[in-house]
Every structure is written in structure tokens, then in C-alpha cells.
């Protein structure tokens, strides 16, 4: 044994002693994949975020680049912020809740089989009421189709004494559904209310009270007498003097407790002011002598909508949301006549002509314009009913032979007075509702307060009734409210209120905004503006605060 080992030298190498088999080559390639390679598409268009040159039309697994294949801000890709509407979010949220608890919506249905999804839909359909009978139009069992509502829980109601609940049991409060009255249904008023209404209409509840210092002066004259002992003349021709823009507040009347909705000055002289408020009261006050409250007219039980003097100022009309128009004597405060319109009068206007001064027009909330004769009873002389919305304004033109009216239907119509057929209708797709109006002293234009925060002008002195596109007064905010406007007696300036508590003044020719004065520091609406017809720069404003301010 020792002889066999001794035959090999001690420094014999291993490779010389063993016969090695040739190693077999690998049958696959080992490629080190990175995270970018794993997120790379197998085949498709070039990645816009990869800079491989203009010839990179495809992306393969073997391509490599130092640029990132996609922008990432999270581990798995790109998360972007998005915005959806509140309605869309709520709709998706409710759809998720209807499918079950949170998390049992689309995510849960992804792992469901077809059978499980059918069972889920079947359970949801079982929670809704039946579609009804297609042959039944109304009442029990009527056809509702896909609009069937979901079933509501029904509670068992026990009569008193039928079963007494234990001390540890809770009482179920069952609320009965209120009966839904279909739209357009006329609901009869209770009998006591009807009786009271008839009693009030028969007897009348109009009252008046004099609140000045003295009802007569030393010559026996009332406040209707135009003062002649002032520094200025109140009997000169209107518009004979140049007007200017006021700069400061001269006086404030605080006789109303609610917002003022209508403001008028005595015709020609402007020595008296007439105001109506949301509490249904109409008050007349002095402008020059003592500036005191003279008389209060009470008769409306809801807010005043409009006031209108006749040509001489001896009588005036008042309209309110109580659907009544009352004719008052300015001097004595007596209610001369009352007119039941059936709907709320939004605007009332006396005929300014000498022949028809006893007639007036009333624009109602039910799309009609009614013509009345103040000497007659509660009878309609004529009716104009071509508008499609509530009436907003009425302006007499062409020496009172015609009149223009606007409505919430965003149209302007021109009528022959006494003939219930319009001679022209202006209704453009880009028109807004015209809420208030005033006539320019020249008689050639009618200015309208537009709901797009502007004042527009329409020609009224000829047969071509059209809008002057180059004339538009802007710079104030009136959207959503009926803001009053007026012109200076000489026609040089235009004045308007504002929803932010300001009164604005423009030049009529250039439409330039000259001044914007703060009339209400609290930012309340200034809805009424009136310009004195005899003085150069006296302007009266009123609004939501219940105060009447005189500017000079």
C-alpha cells in the first residue's frame, strides 16, 4: 500500500491528476432589471418624457436611457390633484353608500363574481317600491316607472291603553307625511279669514294722522301751499337752471322703521316729499320749513311697492303687496278710492296728460297691465296682457299717446294708449331684465336700470324705438335688486343707487362716472333716488336703512 502512494510525487497538481469535463454554456441570459425597466411598456409609442432622440418611435424592454420613463411623485407613479364639483362628489358618494358601507362600492364589486353582482343588484331593486300599473295615471298603484322611490320603514303604532311600554323601553314617534299640494292648486282660505277680509273691504281700515306742529298757518293755508318766502323760487320752469353734482349730506329724515321702498317729490315745486316703506305706511314730510313729518297714511297691511302723484299733486296712488291700490287725498289724508287688482301691483303711473290725468296704469305680478279711471269704481277700463312675466316699469311717451313697458320676460313693448295691442316688441337673446326706469327731460330717451349692472337708453321721441348701443352707464352694482335712477332736471346728469350703499352720478353725454358718494356706511341698498326739480344740486336718497338723506 505504501508502495502505491510512493509512486506519485508529493507536489503533483490537481488538474494533472483529474480529468475535467468541458463546462456547459448557459442556456439563458441574465439581465439585471431595475424599477424603471419593470414599469416600462412592452411595446408602444415613444414615451414623451424620455429623451432618446427623434427616431425613438417604440419602447422595448432592452432599451436603456439615463432619463426617467415617466414623472413620478409617488412610488407607483404620478399622483395629480383634480377638482370636481360638489354635485358630482355628492352623487358619487351616495352611489357608494347605496352599494353598502364605505368600501363596499365599486372596489368591492371588482372581486365579485357575476352571480354575486346579480344578487347585489337584486337586493338593491328589492329596496325600491314597484313601478305601478301603466294603465293607472294617478292615485294608488299609479305608474311611476324608474322614478319609484325607496321603501320607507314603517312603525307599528299602538293606541292609548292598548299596550303599555315598559320603563326601559323607548317610545317610537311616528311623523305623518304632510300632504303635498300640486302646483297651481287654488287653496281656499279659512272661513274666519274670509269673513274678516270681507269686513275690512266693506268698512275699510284706512287711517291718517297729522303729526306736524300746525295744520294751518296764520292765513289758513295748509302744507299744500308752495312757500314763496324762501331764497329761491319754487315756481319757475323746470330745467331752467343748470344742475350740479352734490358733495355732502345736508339733512337726514328718520321717520321710518323699515326699509323705504318708494320715494317721490311733489310735482313742479318739490317742497314736499312722499315716502313708503316695508311696514305699509306712507308719510309726507316738509323739505324746507322745519323739515318735519307732516302726515302719515295707514291702510296697507304689507310693504309699499310704488307711489305716484297726479299732475297737480292733490292726490296720489299707493300700491302694496296686499294686492290693493289706494287713491289718497294729499291734503286731508282721506282715502278717496280703492282698487282691488287681485295681484300685487309692481308699478303704478298716472297719465301725465291734461285730458287723461284722472286715469292711471298698474303693472301687476301676473303679467298684466290694467288701466283704471280714478273717478269710477273698482272697474278696469282696459287690459294689456301680452307680457310673459311680472311687469317692472311703465313710461308714458309721445305726449301720453303711447307708453313703454318692461317685464321679467326680458322684453320691452311699446303700446298705443287705450289699445291692447303692442306696436313694437324688443326682445333680444342678449337682453337682461329692465327693472326700473326714468324718462330724460328732453323726452327723446327712456333710461332703464339693467340687471347686468348697467343703465341703458332707448329712444322714445320717434317711431324708431331702439337701444342706443353707444350709451351705457356702468360702475355700480344693481344685480338682483330693483335700484331706482333719475335724471337731473336739465338732463345733464344721471343718478342711481347701488346695492353697496352708494349713490352714483354720471355725465349723460359722455357716460363718464363723475362721483360715487357713500349714502349708507353699513353697506345697505340705496333703492330710491330723486332730484329736486327747482334747485341746482339737491338730491334725495333712501334705502334699506329706513333713512332719507338730502344731498347738496
Coordinates of C-alpha atoms in Angstrom, one line a residue:
X1 CA 0.0 0.0 0.0
X2 CA 2.8 2.3 0.8
X3 CA 4.5 1.4 -2.4
X4 CA 1.5 2.6 -4.4
X5 CA 1.5 6.0 -2.8
X6 CA 5.1 6.4 -3.1
X7 CA 5.0 6.1 -6.8
X8 CA 3.4 9.7 -7.1
X9 CA 5.5 12.7 -6.4
X10 CA 4.4 14.9 -3.4
X11 CA 3.9 18.1 -5.5
X12 CA 1.5 16.6 -8.0
X13 CA -1.1 19.2 -9.3
X14 CA -4.8 18.5 -9.1
X15 CA -5.6 19.3 -12.7
X16 CA -3.0 16.9 -13.7
X17 CA -4.5 14.1 -11.6
X18 CA -8.2 14.6 -12.6
X19 CA -9.8 14.7 -16.0
X20 CA -12.4 17.6 -16.1
X21 CA -15.5 17.7 -18.3
X22 CA -16.0 20.7 -20.5
X23 CA -18.4 23.2 -18.7
X24 CA -21.8 23.6 -20.5
X25 CA -22.6 27.1 -21.6
X26 CA -25.7 28.9 -20.0
X27 CA -28.9 28.5 -22.0
X28 CA -30.4 31.9 -21.0
X29 CA -29.3 35.5 -20.5
X30 CA -29.2 37.0 -17.0
X31 CA -30.3 40.7 -17.3
X32 CA -30.3 42.9 -14.1
X33 CA -33.8 44.5 -14.1
X34 CA -34.3 47.9 -12.5
X35 CA -37.6 49.6 -11.2
X36 CA -37.7 51.6 -14.4
X37 CA -37.5 48.5 -16.5
X38 CA -40.3 46.9 -14.7
X39 CA -42.6 49.8 -15.3
X40 CA -41.6 50.2 -18.9
X41 CA -44.3 49.2 -21.5
X42 CA -43.6 46.1 -23.6
X43 CA -44.4 47.8 -26.9
X44 CA -45.9 51.1 -27.9
X45 CA -45.3 54.7 -28.9
X46 CA -42.3 56.7 -27.6
X47 CA -42.5 58.0 -24.1
X48 CA -42.9 61.8 -24.2
X49 CA -40.8 62.1 -21.0
X50 CA -37.8 60.2 -22.4
X51 CA -35.0 61.9 -24.4
X52 CA -33.8 59.2 -26.8
X53 CA -33.8 61.4 -29.9
X54 CA -36.3 61.9 -32.7
X55 CA -36.1 58.3 -34.0
X56 CA -37.3 56.8 -30.8
X57 CA -40.7 55.6 -32.1
X58 CA -41.0 52.5 -29.9
X59 CA -40.1 51.5 -26.5
X60 CA -38.8 48.0 -25.7
X61 CA -37.6 46.2 -22.7
X62 CA -34.0 46.2 -23.8
X63 CA -33.6 50.0 -24.3
X64 CA -31.9 52.0 -21.7
X65 CA -31.5 55.7 -21.0
X66 CA -30.5 57.9 -18.2
X67 CA -33.8 59.8 -18.5
X68 CA -36.8 58.7 -16.5
X69 CA -39.6 57.0 -18.4
X70 CA -42.3 58.8 -16.5
X71 CA -42.6 61.5 -13.9
X72 CA -43.2 60.2 -10.5
X73 CA -44.1 61.8 -7.2
X74 CA -45.2 58.6 -5.5
X75 CA -43.6 55.1 -5.6
X76 CA -46.1 53.6 -8.1
X77 CA -46.4 56.6 -10.5
X78 CA -47.8 60.1 -10.8
X79 CA -50.5 61.4 -8.5
X80 CA -52.2 64.6 -9.7
X81 CA -54.6 66.9 -8.0
X82 CA -58.0 67.4 -9.5
X83 CA -61.2 69.4 -8.8
X84 CA -64.7 68.2 -9.1
X85 CA -68.0 69.9 -8.4
X86 CA -69.9 69.5 -5.2
X87 CA -72.8 67.9 -7.1
X88 CA -70.5 65.3 -8.7
X89 CA -68.8 64.4 -5.4
X90 CA -72.1 64.0 -3.6
X91 CA -73.6 61.9 -6.4
X92 CA -70.6 59.5 -6.3
X93 CA -70.7 59.4 -2.6
X94 CA -74.4 58.5 -2.5
X95 CA -73.8 55.8 -5.1
X96 CA -71.1 54.3 -3.0
X97 CA -73.3 54.4 0.1
X98 CA -76.2 52.7 -1.7
X99 CA -74.0 49.8 -2.6
X100 CA -73.3 49.2 1.2
X101 CA -70.9 50.5 3.7
X102 CA -67.9 52.7 2.8
X103 CA -65.6 50.5 0.7
X104 CA -68.5 48.2 -0.5
X105 CA -68.9 50.0 -3.8
X106 CA -67.0 49.6 -7.0
X107 CA -63.9 48.4 -5.2
X108 CA -65.9 45.6 -3.6
X109 CA -67.7 44.6 -6.8
X110 CA -64.4 44.2 -8.6
X111 CA -63.7 41.0 -6.8
X112 CA -67.3 39.7 -7.1
X113 CA -68.4 37.0 -9.5
X114 CA -71.2 37.6 -11.9
X115 CA -73.6 35.7 -9.6
X116 CA -72.6 37.8 -6.6
X117 CA -73.1 41.0 -8.6
X118 CA -76.5 39.9 -9.8
X119 CA -77.5 39.2 -6.2
X120 CA -76.3 42.7 -5.1
X121 CA -78.4 44.4 -7.9
X122 CA -81.4 42.2 -7.0
X123 CA -81.1 43.3 -3.3
X124 CA -81.0 46.9 -4.3
X125 CA -84.1 46.6 -6.6
X126 CA -85.9 44.9 -3.7
X127 CA -85.5 48.0 -1.6
X128 CA -87.5 50.1 -4.1
X129 CA -91.2 50.3 -4.5
X130 CA -93.0 48.8 -7.5
X131 CA -93.2 50.6 -10.9
X132 CA -97.0 50.5 -10.7
X133 CA -99.6 49.8 -13.4
X134 CA -99.1 51.6 -16.7
X135 CA -102.9 51.9 -17.1
X136 CA -103.3 53.9 -13.9
X137 CA -102.4 57.6 -14.3
X138 CA -103.0 58.9 -10.7
X139 CA -103.7 57.6 -7.2
X140 CA -102.8 54.3 -5.6
X141 CA -100.9 52.0 -7.9
X142 CA -100.2 54.7 -10.4
X143 CA -97.3 54.1 -12.8
X144 CA -94.1 55.7 -11.7
X145 CA -91.6 53.6 -13.7
X146 CA -87.9 54.2 -13.0
X147 CA -88.8 57.0 -10.6
X148 CA -90.1 54.7 -7.9
X149 CA -88.8 55.8 -4.5
X150 CA -87.1 53.5 -2.0
X151 CA -89.3 51.8 0.7
X152 CA -89.5 53.6 4.0
X153 CA -89.6 52.0 7.4
X154 CA -93.0 51.5 8.8
X155 CA -93.6 51.7 12.5
X156 CA -96.3 49.9 14.4
X157 CA -98.5 52.4 16.2
X158 CA -100.3 51.4 19.4
X159 CA -103.4 53.1 20.5
X160 CA -103.6 54.6 24.0
X161 CA -104.2 51.8 26.5
X162 CA -103.7 49.1 24.0
X163 CA -100.2 48.1 25.2
X164 CA -98.2 49.8 27.9
X165 CA -94.5 50.1 27.3
X166 CA -92.0 49.2 30.0
X167 CA -90.0 51.8 31.8
X168 CA -86.8 50.7 30.0
X169 CA -88.5 50.8 26.5
X170 CA -88.4 53.7 24.1
X171 CA -91.4 55.3 22.5
X172 CA -91.5 55.5 18.8
X173 CA -92.5 58.9 17.5
X174 CA -94.3 58.5 14.2
X175 CA -94.4 61.6 11.9
X176 CA -97.2 61.7 9.3
X177 CA -96.2 63.0 5.9
X178 CA -97.7 66.4 5.0
X179 CA -100.0 66.3 2.1
X180 CA -98.3 67.8 -1.0
X181 CA -100.4 70.3 -2.8
X182 CA -99.8 70.2 -6.6
X183 CA -98.5 73.4 -8.2
X184 CA -101.3 75.7 -9.4
X185 CA -103.9 74.4 -7.0
X186 CA -106.1 77.2 -5.5
X187 CA -106.3 76.7 -1.8
X188 CA -109.4 78.0 -0.1
X189 CA -108.8 80.4 2.8
X190 CA -110.3 79.5 6.2
X191 CA -113.8 80.8 6.8
X192 CA -112.8 83.2 9.6
X193 CA -110.2 84.8 7.4
X194 CA -112.6 85.2 4.5
X195 CA -115.2 86.8 6.8
X196 CA -112.5 89.2 8.2
X197 CA -111.4 90.1 4.7
X198 CA -114.9 90.9 3.6
X199 CA -115.4 93.0 6.6
X200 CA -112.3 95.0 6.0
X201 CA -113.1 95.5 2.4
X202 CA -116.6 96.8 3.2
X203 CA -115.7 99.1 6.1
X204 CA -112.2 100.0 5.2
X205 CA -109.3 100.4 7.6
X206 CA -107.5 103.4 6.2
X207 CA -106.5 105.9 8.8
X208 CA -104.5 109.1 8.7
X209 CA -103.0 111.4 11.4
X210 CA -101.4 114.8 11.2
X211 CA -98.1 115.0 13.0
X212 CA -96.9 118.5 12.2
X213 CA -96.8 121.4 14.5
X214 CA -99.8 123.2 12.9
X215 CA -102.1 122.1 10.2
X216 CA -102.9 125.7 9.1
X217 CA -100.7 128.8 9.0
X218 CA -101.8 132.3 10.0
X219 CA -103.6 132.7 6.7
X220 CA -105.4 129.3 6.9
X221 CA -103.2 127.6 4.3
X222 CA -102.1 124.0 4.6
X223 CA -98.8 122.4 3.7
X224 CA -100.0 122.2 0.1
X225 CA -99.2 125.9 -0.3
X226 CA -95.9 126.4 -2.1
X227 CA -93.6 128.6 0.0
X228 CA -92.8 132.0 -1.6
X229 CA -90.6 133.5 1.2
X230 CA -87.5 131.4 0.5
X231 CA -84.2 132.4 -1.0
X232 CA -85.1 130.6 -4.2
X233 CA -88.2 130.5 -6.4
X234 CA -90.1 127.2 -6.4
X235 CA -92.5 128.2 -9.2
X236 CA -90.0 128.7 -12.1
X237 CA -90.0 126.5 -15.1
X238 CA -88.5 123.1 -14.5
X239 CA -85.0 122.7 -16.1
X240 CA -84.4 126.4 -16.5
X241 CA -81.3 126.4 -14.3
X242 CA -78.1 124.4 -14.6
X243 CA -77.6 121.5 -12.3
X244 CA -74.5 120.3 -10.4
X245 CA -73.5 117.1 -8.6
X246 CA -73.9 117.3 -4.8
X247 CA -71.0 116.8 -2.5
X248 CA -72.2 116.3 1.1
X249 CA -75.2 115.3 3.2
X250 CA -77.4 118.3 4.2
X251 CA -80.1 116.6 6.3
X252 CA -81.5 113.2 7.3
X253 CA -85.1 112.2 8.0
X254 CA -85.6 109.2 10.3
X255 CA -89.4 108.7 10.2
X256 CA -89.5 105.1 9.0
X257 CA -88.6 102.0 11.0
X258 CA -88.5 99.6 8.0
X259 CA -86.7 99.9 4.6
X260 CA -88.0 102.5 2.3
X261 CA -89.3 101.1 -1.0
X262 CA -90.7 104.2 -2.8
X263 CA -89.7 107.9 -2.8
X264 CA -91.4 110.8 -4.7
X265 CA -91.2 114.6 -4.6
X266 CA -94.2 117.0 -5.0
X267 CA -94.7 117.9 -8.7
X268 CA -93.1 121.1 -10.0
X269 CA -92.2 122.7 -6.6
X270 CA -90.6 119.7 -4.8
X271 CA -91.4 121.4 -1.5
X272 CA -92.9 118.1 -0.1
X273 CA -91.6 114.6 0.0
X274 CA -93.6 111.4 -0.1
X275 CA -92.1 108.0 1.0
X276 CA -93.5 104.5 1.5
X277 CA -91.8 101.7 3.5
X278 CA -92.0 98.0 4.0
X279 CA -94.2 98.4 7.1
X280 CA -97.1 99.6 4.8
X281 CA -97.0 103.2 5.9
X282 CA -96.9 106.3 3.6
X283 CA -95.5 109.5 5.1
X284 CA -95.4 113.0 3.7
X285 CA -92.7 115.4 5.1
X286 CA -91.6 119.0 4.6
X287 CA -88.4 119.8 2.7
X288 CA -87.9 123.5 3.7
X289 CA -89.8 124.7 6.7
X290 CA -88.7 122.8 9.8
X291 CA -88.3 119.6 7.7
X292 CA -90.8 117.9 10.0
X293 CA -93.1 114.9 9.5
X294 CA -96.5 116.2 8.4
X295 CA -98.9 113.3 7.9
X296 CA -99.0 109.5 8.0
X297 CA -101.3 107.5 5.7
X298 CA -102.1 104.0 7.0
X299 CA -104.1 101.4 5.1
X300 CA -101.8 98.8 3.6
X301 CA -101.0 95.8 5.7
X302 CA -98.0 94.8 3.6
X303 CA -95.0 96.6 2.1
X304 CA -95.5 99.5 -0.3
X305 CA -94.4 98.8 -3.9
X306 CA -94.9 102.2 -5.6
X307 CA -96.3 105.7 -5.3
X308 CA -97.5 108.2 -7.9
X309 CA -98.6 111.8 -7.7
X310 CA -101.1 113.2 -10.2
X311 CA -100.2 116.3 -12.3
X312 CA -101.3 118.8 -9.6
X313 CA -100.1 116.8 -6.6
X314 CA -103.5 117.0 -5.0
X315 CA -103.9 113.2 -5.0
X316 CA -101.6 110.2 -5.1
X317 CA -101.7 106.5 -5.6
X318 CA -100.1 103.9 -3.4
X319 CA -99.7 100.2 -4.2
X320 CA -98.7 97.4 -1.9
X321 CA -98.1 93.7 -1.7
X322 CA -101.6 93.4 -0.2
X323 CA -102.9 93.5 -3.8
X324 CA -104.6 96.8 -3.3
X325 CA -104.2 100.2 -4.9
X326 CA -105.5 103.2 -2.9
X327 CA -106.2 106.7 -4.0
X328 CA -105.4 109.3 -1.3
X329 CA -106.1 113.0 -0.9
X330 CA -102.8 114.6 -0.3
X331 CA -104.1 117.4 1.9
X332 CA -106.7 115.7 4.1
X333 CA -105.3 112.2 4.1
X334 CA -108.7 110.7 3.2
X335 CA -108.8 107.5 1.1
X336 CA -110.8 108.6 -1.9
X337 CA -111.0 105.2 -3.7
X338 CA -109.5 101.7 -3.5
X339 CA -108.9 99.3 -6.3
X340 CA -108.6 95.5 -5.8
X341 CA -106.2 94.2 -8.5
X342 CA -106.2 90.6 -7.4
X343 CA -102.4 90.6 -7.8
X344 CA -99.6 92.7 -6.4
X345 CA -99.0 96.0 -8.3
X346 CA -95.3 96.4 -9.0
X347 CA -95.6 99.8 -10.7
X348 CA -98.4 102.4 -10.9
X349 CA -98.3 105.5 -13.1
X350 CA -100.8 108.4 -13.5
X351 CA -101.4 109.6 -17.1
X352 CA -99.4 112.9 -17.3
X353 CA -101.6 114.5 -19.9
X354 CA -104.2 117.1 -19.0
X355 CA -107.1 115.3 -20.7
X356 CA -106.3 111.8 -19.2
X357 CA -105.0 113.0 -15.8
X358 CA -107.7 111.0 -14.0
X359 CA -106.6 107.7 -15.5
X360 CA -103.6 105.5 -14.5
X361 CA -101.9 102.3 -15.4
X362 CA -100.9 99.5 -13.0
X363 CA -98.4 96.8 -13.8
X364 CA -99.1 93.6 -11.9
X365 CA -97.2 90.5 -10.9
X366 CA -99.3 88.3 -13.2
X367 CA -98.0 89.7 -16.5
X368 CA -100.9 92.2 -17.0
X369 CA -101.2 95.9 -17.2
X370 CA -104.5 97.3 -16.1
X371 CA -106.0 100.7 -17.0
X372 CA -108.2 102.4 -14.4
X373 CA -110.3 105.6 -14.2
X374 CA -109.9 107.1 -10.7
X375 CA -113.3 108.7 -11.0
X376 CA -115.1 105.4 -11.4
X377 CA -115.2 102.5 -9.0
X378 CA -113.2 99.3 -9.0
X379 CA -113.6 98.7 -12.7
X380 CA -110.9 98.0 -15.3
X381 CA -111.1 100.3 -18.3
X382 CA -108.5 98.3 -20.4
X383 CA -106.2 95.4 -20.0
X384 CA -102.9 94.8 -21.7
X385 CA -101.8 91.1 -21.3
X386 CA -99.1 90.3 -23.9
X387 CA -96.2 90.2 -21.5
X388 CA -94.9 86.8 -20.2
X389 CA -93.5 87.9 -16.9
X390 CA -94.2 90.3 -14.0
X391 CA -94.4 93.9 -15.0
X392 CA -91.5 96.1 -13.9
X393 CA -91.8 99.6 -15.4
X394 CA -94.2 101.8 -17.3
X395 CA -93.3 105.1 -19.0
X396 CA -95.6 107.4 -21.0
X397 CA -94.2 108.8 -24.2
X398 CA -95.2 110.8 -27.3
X399 CA -97.4 113.2 -25.2
X400 CA -99.1 110.3 -23.4
X401 CA -100.4 108.8 -26.6
X402 CA -98.2 105.8 -26.1
X403 CA -96.4 104.1 -23.3
X404 CA -93.5 101.7 -22.9
X405 CA -93.4 98.7 -20.5
X406 CA -90.8 96.2 -19.4
X407 CA -91.2 92.9 -17.7
X408 CA -89.3 90.0 -16.2
X409 CA -89.6 88.2 -19.5
X410 CA -86.7 90.4 -20.7
X411 CA -88.7 92.2 -23.3
X412 CA -89.6 95.8 -23.9
X413 CA -93.0 96.6 -25.5
X414 CA -94.5 99.8 -26.9
X415 CA -98.3 100.3 -26.8
X416 CA -100.8 102.7 -28.1
X417 CA -102.6 104.0 -25.1
X418 CA -106.1 102.5 -24.9
X419 CA -105.4 99.8 -27.5
X420 CA -104.4 96.4 -26.1
X421 CA -102.0 95.5 -29.0
X422 CA -98.3 96.4 -28.9
X423 CA -96.9 98.3 -31.8
X424 CA -93.4 97.1 -31.2
X425 CA -91.7 94.4 -29.2
X426 CA -87.9 94.4 -28.4
X427 CA -86.7 91.0 -27.1
X428 CA -83.1 90.1 -27.9
X429 CA -81.3 86.9 -26.7
X430 CA -78.6 89.1 -25.0
X431 CA -81.1 91.3 -23.2
X432 CA -81.4 91.3 -19.4
X433 CA -84.4 92.2 -17.3
X434 CA -85.0 96.0 -17.1
X435 CA -86.1 96.7 -13.5
X436 CA -86.6 100.4 -13.1
X437 CA -86.9 103.4 -15.4
X438 CA -86.9 107.2 -15.8
X439 CA -87.6 109.5 -18.7
X440 CA -85.0 112.0 -19.8
X441 CA -86.2 115.6 -19.6
X442 CA -85.8 116.0 -23.3
X443 CA -88.4 113.4 -23.9
X444 CA -86.2 111.6 -26.5
X445 CA -84.9 108.8 -24.3
X446 CA -86.1 106.5 -21.6
X447 CA -83.3 105.2 -19.3
X448 CA -83.6 101.7 -17.8
X449 CA -81.8 100.0 -14.9
X450 CA -80.5 96.8 -16.4
X451 CA -79.8 93.6 -14.4
X452 CA -76.2 93.3 -15.8
X453 CA -75.0 96.3 -13.6
X454 CA -75.6 98.9 -16.2
X455 CA -78.0 101.7 -17.3
X456 CA -79.2 101.6 -20.9
X457 CA -81.1 104.1 -23.0
X458 CA -83.9 103.5 -25.6
X459 CA -85.1 106.2 -28.0
X460 CA -88.7 107.3 -27.4
X461 CA -89.0 110.5 -29.4
X462 CA -89.7 108.9 -32.8
X463 CA -91.2 105.8 -34.3
X464 CA -87.8 104.0 -34.2
X465 CA -87.8 102.5 -30.7
X466 CA -84.4 101.0 -30.3
X467 CA -81.5 100.9 -27.9
X468 CA -78.6 103.3 -28.2
X469 CA -75.6 100.9 -28.1
X470 CA -73.1 103.7 -27.5
X471 CA -74.9 104.9 -24.4
X472 CA -74.3 102.7 -21.3
X473 CA -73.6 103.9 -17.8
X474 CA -71.6 101.5 -15.7
X475 CA -69.6 101.5 -12.5
X476 CA -72.3 100.4 -9.9
X477 CA -73.8 97.2 -8.7
X478 CA -77.5 96.6 -9.2
X479 CA -77.8 92.8 -10.0
X480 CA -80.6 91.1 -8.0
X481 CA -82.4 94.3 -6.9
X482 CA -84.7 97.0 -8.3
X483 CA -82.5 100.1 -7.9
X484 CA -84.0 103.5 -8.7
X485 CA -82.5 106.0 -11.0
X486 CA -83.2 109.6 -12.1
X487 CA -82.0 112.4 -14.3
X488 CA -81.2 116.0 -13.4
X489 CA -83.9 118.4 -14.5
X490 CA -81.6 119.9 -17.1
X491 CA -80.8 116.5 -18.5
X492 CA -77.0 116.8 -17.9
X493 CA -76.5 114.1 -15.2
X494 CA -77.8 110.6 -14.4
X495 CA -78.0 109.4 -10.8
X496 CA -78.6 105.9 -9.5
X497 CA -78.4 104.0 -6.2
X498 CA -76.3 100.9 -5.6
X499 CA -76.5 97.7 -3.7
X500 CA -73.4 98.6 -1.8
X501 CA -74.7 101.7 -0.1
X502 CA -73.5 104.3 -2.7
X503 CA -75.2 106.8 -5.0
X504 CA -73.5 107.3 -8.3
X505 CA -73.5 110.3 -10.7
X506 CA -72.7 110.1 -14.5
X507 CA -72.5 112.6 -17.3
X508 CA -75.4 111.9 -19.7
X509 CA -73.5 112.6 -22.9
X510 CA -70.1 111.0 -22.2
X511 CA -71.4 108.3 -19.8
X512 CA -68.4 109.1 -17.6
X513 CA -68.8 108.3 -13.9
X514 CA -68.2 111.6 -12.1
X515 CA -68.9 110.8 -8.4
X516 CA -69.7 108.0 -6.1
X517 CA -70.9 109.0 -2.7
X518 CA -71.4 106.7 0.3
X519 CA -75.0 107.0 1.4
X520 CA -75.0 104.1 3.9
X521 CA -71.9 103.3 5.8
X522 CA -73.3 99.8 6.7
X523 CA -73.4 98.9 3.0
X524 CA -77.2 98.7 2.8
X525 CA -79.1 99.0 -0.5
X526 CA -79.8 102.5 -1.8
X527 CA -83.0 101.8 -3.8
X528 CA -84.6 105.3 -4.2
X529 CA -83.1 108.4 -5.8
X530 CA -85.0 111.7 -6.5
X531 CA -83.6 115.0 -7.9
X532 CA -85.3 118.3 -6.8
X533 CA -86.9 120.0 -9.8
X534 CA -86.3 123.5 -8.6
X535 CA -82.8 123.5 -7.0
X536 CA -79.5 123.0 -8.7
X537 CA -78.0 120.2 -6.7
X538 CA -80.4 118.9 -4.1
X539 CA -80.7 115.1 -4.4
X540 CA -82.7 112.7 -2.1
X541 CA -81.8 109.1 -1.4
X542 CA -83.3 106.3 0.6
X543 CA -83.0 102.6 1.1
X544 CA -82.7 99.6 3.4
X545 CA -81.7 101.7 6.4
X546 CA -85.0 103.5 6.6
X547 CA -83.4 106.9 6.4
X548 CA -84.0 109.7 3.8
X549 CA -80.9 111.8 3.1
X550 CA -80.8 115.2 1.3
X551 CA -77.6 115.9 -0.5
X552 CA -76.3 119.3 -1.7

